Every structure is written in C-alpha cells, then in structure tokens.
Amino acid sequence: MTARDPEDLEALLGQVRFEPRASLGPEVLGRARRGEAPQGPARRGAARVLLGVLVGVAALLLWMVVPHGRLATVDHCCNDLDGGGDADDGLVVVSRGDRDVARLRIYEDRDRSGSFTPGDPVRFEQSGRMALPRDPVRAESARRFCCVDYDGGGKSDDALLVVGVAPDLITMATVFEVPDGRGAVPRLH
C-alpha cells in the first residue's frame, strides 16, 4: 500500500505496531556498554524499518507545521525611499511565494553596488507582524511606490509605503498588494 495523500499516510502509519520484548531494553543497554554494534540482516532490517517510519512521521509533521511555498528574497535598488533627494536607497523583501512578507529592510546603498552589502547602513528593518512604533510616529512625508513585484511573486501588483523624516529617518514601512489597482491590502505579517 502506498500513501498518495496525508489521509492515506496517516492510515498507513496507524497500522504500524511495535511490541518490543521485555528483555530488549536491558539487552540493548548491555550491548551499548560493551560497545557492541548491531549485527545480522534481521537487526539491520528492523533498524531500517524503524528509521524509515520515524523519517516518515517527521516528514508528515513537518509538512503539517511548516507553511508551504518557497522563500523568495528580492532586492530592489536604487530609489529615493527616504526622501533625501538621492536615488541611493534599496529595499530587500523576503516573502513566501506571493503571500506573506516575512522581512522588510530599507538600506542606503552607500557603496553604489546596486544591492545590499554588509557595509550599507540599514535605515529600517521589520520582521514578523506589522506593528506601530512605541514612540509617536515622526513623519514629514509618507511616500508610496507602486506597482512593482516587490515580493517575487511574478506580478507587478505590490506597493511600498514609507513614512519618515527626510533625509534618512524612516519610522514605518510596509509592502502591500494592490489587486487589480482597486485598493490596498496590507501584507506584512
């Protein structure tokens, strides 16, 4: 029987039964103390079956827990994101497919490489859920940049909102999707 979907795999795993004999624990401990390795085809076969079952259970649990989709990292450079007048700012967005933005970083491309490098100062960084800053938001400007593929999803349906004080203070930023150009749905999670 082969498992085609999670329900089949769960039913298959539910049929597996292990019933070690009473002396197995002390026997294994004694052999381990003596430095004895398992021998014989039956023991190797049982160990392989057990290892296969454990790997299968771990894979199933991982599949159920981890969000699906690949992580995409997109680096957009160079624009005037902070309102300082120079097109020397870049944006790095790490997202899962075309759904969730996991990390957003705005940097100043000081070395003029056209991408984020270790020497570039980070002006703003956020990961996880979107949150308002603790201090009152200082803002002289709110700048919106649309419509670009910031999340690596393949469509130019994303916008960036940057709030801050020129020339280089960014107090808030978020990437959001503009579906069919009809409105904005915040997407930083």
Tab-separated table of C-alpha atoms in Angstrom:
chain	number	residue	atom	x	y	z
A	1	MET	CA	0.000	0.000	0.000
A	2	THR	CA	1.416	3.385	-0.946
A	3	ALA	CA	0.269	6.685	0.519
A	4	ARG	CA	-0.995	9.175	-2.055
A	5	ASP	CA	-2.242	11.893	0.293
A	6	PRO	CA	-1.944	12.789	4.004
A	7	GLU	CA	-5.047	10.790	4.967
A	8	ASP	CA	-3.666	7.624	3.342
A	9	LEU	CA	-0.314	8.177	5.039
A	10	GLU	CA	-1.996	8.675	8.398
A	11	ALA	CA	-3.998	5.453	7.955
A	12	LEU	CA	-0.847	3.583	6.908
A	13	LEU	CA	1.099	4.865	9.903
A	14	GLY	CA	-1.818	3.969	12.171
A	15	GLN	CA	-1.379	0.308	11.188
A	16	VAL	CA	2.241	0.173	12.404
A	17	ARG	CA	2.622	-1.617	15.730
A	18	PHE	CA	5.766	-2.051	17.818
A	19	GLU	CA	5.854	-4.550	20.640
A	20	PRO	CA	9.399	-4.960	21.981
A	21	ARG	CA	10.076	-7.977	24.131
A	22	ALA	CA	10.549	-7.383	27.859
A	23	SER	CA	14.276	-8.088	27.752
A	24	LEU	CA	15.001	-5.717	24.870
A	25	GLY	CA	15.798	-2.639	26.992
A	26	PRO	CA	18.382	-4.306	29.266
A	27	GLU	CA	19.829	-6.192	26.278
A	28	VAL	CA	20.340	-3.012	24.243
A	29	LEU	CA	21.893	-1.195	27.230
A	30	GLY	CA	24.256	-4.091	27.898
A	31	ARG	CA	25.362	-4.270	24.276
A	32	ALA	CA	25.848	-0.481	24.141
A	33	ARG	CA	28.002	-0.551	27.307
A	34	ARG	CA	30.194	-3.211	25.738
A	35	GLY	CA	30.473	-1.127	22.543
A	36	GLU	CA	28.789	-3.834	20.519
A	37	ALA	CA	27.250	-2.769	17.207
A	38	PRO	CA	24.036	-4.354	15.866
A	39	GLN	CA	24.746	-7.357	13.658
A	40	GLY	CA	22.901	-9.574	11.271
A	41	PRO	CA	20.415	-8.846	8.492
A	42	ALA	CA	17.343	-9.072	10.732
A	43	ARG	CA	18.589	-6.383	13.089
A	44	ARG	CA	19.728	-4.129	10.276
A	45	GLY	CA	16.373	-4.614	8.520
A	46	ALA	CA	14.400	-3.782	11.667
A	47	ALA	CA	16.554	-0.726	12.271
A	48	ARG	CA	15.966	0.434	8.699
A	49	VAL	CA	12.209	-0.072	9.007
A	50	LEU	CA	12.151	1.838	12.289
A	51	LEU	CA	14.283	4.614	10.812
A	52	GLY	CA	12.001	4.780	7.755
A	53	VAL	CA	8.891	5.037	9.912
A	54	LEU	CA	10.465	7.767	12.059
A	55	VAL	CA	11.552	9.732	8.989
A	56	GLY	CA	8.045	9.393	7.532
A	57	VAL	CA	6.400	10.623	10.728
A	58	ALA	CA	8.852	13.538	10.950
A	59	ALA	CA	8.170	14.471	7.310
A	60	LEU	CA	4.426	14.356	7.876
A	61	LEU	CA	4.683	16.540	10.970
A	62	LEU	CA	6.962	18.986	9.160
A	63	TRP	CA	4.537	19.138	6.226
A	64	MET	CA	1.667	19.914	8.610
A	65	VAL	CA	3.538	22.609	10.577
A	66	VAL	CA	5.681	24.494	8.055
A	67	PRO	CA	3.928	26.956	5.712
A	68	HIS	CA	4.108	25.829	2.099
A	69	GLY	CA	5.910	27.738	-0.577
A	70	ARG	CA	9.473	28.772	-1.125
A	71	LEU	CA	11.101	31.792	0.419
A	72	ALA	CA	11.964	34.467	-2.117
A	73	THR	CA	14.394	37.294	-1.469
A	74	VAL	CA	14.086	40.308	-3.748
A	75	ASP	CA	16.456	43.293	-3.635
A	76	HIS	CA	15.221	46.479	-5.342
A	77	CYS	CA	17.723	49.252	-5.717
A	78	CYS	CA	18.010	52.205	-6.153
A	79	ASN	CA	15.292	54.758	-5.423
A	80	ASP	CA	14.801	57.750	-3.142
A	81	LEU	CA	12.838	55.876	-0.487
A	82	ASP	CA	13.744	58.124	2.470
A	83	GLY	CA	13.025	61.475	0.800
A	84	GLY	CA	16.641	62.598	0.919
A	85	GLY	CA	16.754	63.506	-2.765
A	86	ASP	CA	19.248	60.881	-3.936
A	87	ALA	CA	18.230	57.591	-5.538
A	88	ASP	CA	20.540	55.712	-3.178
A	89	ASP	CA	18.102	53.576	-1.173
A	90	GLY	CA	17.307	49.922	-1.634
A	91	LEU	CA	14.623	47.566	-0.383
A	92	VAL	CA	15.105	43.885	0.488
A	93	VAL	CA	11.890	41.862	0.817
A	94	VAL	CA	11.839	38.248	1.973
A	95	SER	CA	8.497	36.618	1.266
A	96	ARG	CA	6.893	33.219	0.929
A	97	GLY	CA	5.597	32.923	-2.599
A	98	ASP	CA	3.097	35.607	-3.417
A	99	ARG	CA	1.545	35.612	0.083
A	100	ASP	CA	3.403	36.637	3.198
A	101	VAL	CA	6.167	39.196	3.612
A	102	ALA	CA	8.448	37.831	6.315
A	103	ARG	CA	11.123	40.562	6.370
A	104	LEU	CA	11.480	44.058	5.007
A	105	ARG	CA	14.727	46.044	5.065
A	106	ILE	CA	15.424	49.524	3.689
A	107	TYR	CA	19.088	50.381	3.300
A	108	GLU	CA	21.264	53.121	1.890
A	109	ASP	CA	23.406	51.823	-0.976
A	110	ARG	CA	26.497	53.647	0.216
A	111	ASP	CA	28.962	51.640	-1.898
A	112	ARG	CA	26.825	52.084	-5.050
A	113	SER	CA	26.825	48.327	-5.700
A	114	GLY	CA	23.144	48.271	-6.657
A	115	SER	CA	22.316	45.745	-3.935
A	116	PHE	CA	22.524	45.295	-0.158
A	117	THR	CA	26.064	44.620	1.053
A	118	PRO	CA	27.426	44.404	4.616
A	119	GLY	CA	28.733	47.987	4.565
A	120	ASP	CA	25.361	49.521	3.681
A	121	PRO	CA	23.582	51.207	6.626
A	122	VAL	CA	20.109	49.855	7.377
A	123	ARG	CA	17.559	52.684	7.704
A	124	PHE	CA	14.599	50.459	8.612
A	125	GLU	CA	14.053	46.772	9.267
A	126	GLN	CA	10.997	44.797	10.239
A	127	SER	CA	10.314	41.106	10.510
A	128	GLY	CA	7.265	39.315	11.741
A	129	ARG	CA	3.963	41.081	12.205
A	130	MET	CA	3.426	44.700	11.283
A	131	ALA	CA	3.413	46.857	14.402
A	132	LEU	CA	3.253	50.549	15.154
A	133	PRO	CA	6.353	52.033	16.781
A	134	ARG	CA	6.258	52.684	20.539
A	135	ASP	CA	7.189	56.333	20.149
A	136	PRO	CA	4.861	58.711	18.328
A	137	VAL	CA	5.399	58.439	14.605
A	138	ARG	CA	7.568	61.264	13.355
A	139	ALA	CA	6.594	61.965	9.803
A	140	GLU	CA	7.029	64.757	7.401
A	141	SER	CA	6.223	62.528	4.498
A	142	ALA	CA	4.502	59.355	3.519
A	143	ARG	CA	5.802	58.104	0.211
A	144	ARG	CA	4.085	55.396	-1.846
A	145	PHE	CA	5.827	53.442	-4.583
A	146	CYS	CA	3.651	51.356	-6.890
A	147	CYS	CA	3.338	48.964	-8.809
A	148	VAL	CA	6.340	46.677	-8.654
A	149	ASP	CA	6.950	42.989	-7.970
A	150	TYR	CA	8.450	43.558	-4.510
A	151	ASP	CA	7.608	40.075	-3.211
A	152	GLY	CA	8.957	37.952	-6.064
A	153	GLY	CA	5.515	36.608	-6.939
A	154	GLY	CA	5.865	37.445	-10.632
A	155	LYS	CA	3.246	40.199	-10.878
A	156	SER	CA	3.821	43.945	-10.581
A	157	ASP	CA	0.983	44.185	-8.062
A	158	ASP	CA	2.839	45.351	-4.954
A	159	ALA	CA	3.280	48.781	-3.439
A	160	LEU	CA	5.586	50.147	-0.764
A	161	LEU	CA	4.592	52.779	1.792
A	162	VAL	CA	7.434	54.584	3.586
A	163	VAL	CA	6.767	57.060	6.412
A	164	GLY	CA	9.558	59.180	7.816
A	165	VAL	CA	11.518	62.387	8.085
A	166	ALA	CA	13.926	63.321	5.289
A	167	PRO	CA	16.768	62.871	4.688
A	168	ASP	CA	17.259	59.466	6.309
A	169	LEU	CA	14.824	58.714	9.172
A	170	ILE	CA	12.271	56.028	8.354
A	171	THR	CA	9.746	55.365	11.106
A	172	MET	CA	7.424	52.906	9.356
A	173	ALA	CA	7.335	50.938	6.122
A	174	THR	CA	5.154	48.210	4.675
A	175	VAL	CA	4.664	46.316	1.464
A	176	PHE	CA	1.090	45.775	0.379
A	177	GLU	CA	-0.668	44.307	-2.576
A	178	VAL	CA	-2.749	46.379	-4.971
A	179	PRO	CA	-5.117	43.827	-6.503
A	180	ASP	CA	-6.101	44.936	-9.987
A	181	GLY	CA	-5.284	48.526	-8.988
A	182	ARG	CA	-8.511	48.768	-6.946
A	183	GLY	CA	-7.253	49.319	-3.439
A	184	ALA	CA	-4.662	48.311	-0.920
A	185	VAL	CA	-4.438	45.282	1.303
A	186	PRO	CA	-1.538	45.415	3.850
A	187	ARG	CA	0.577	42.266	3.577
A	188	LEU	CA	3.372	42.441	6.159
A	189	HIS	CA	2.735	39.619	8.613
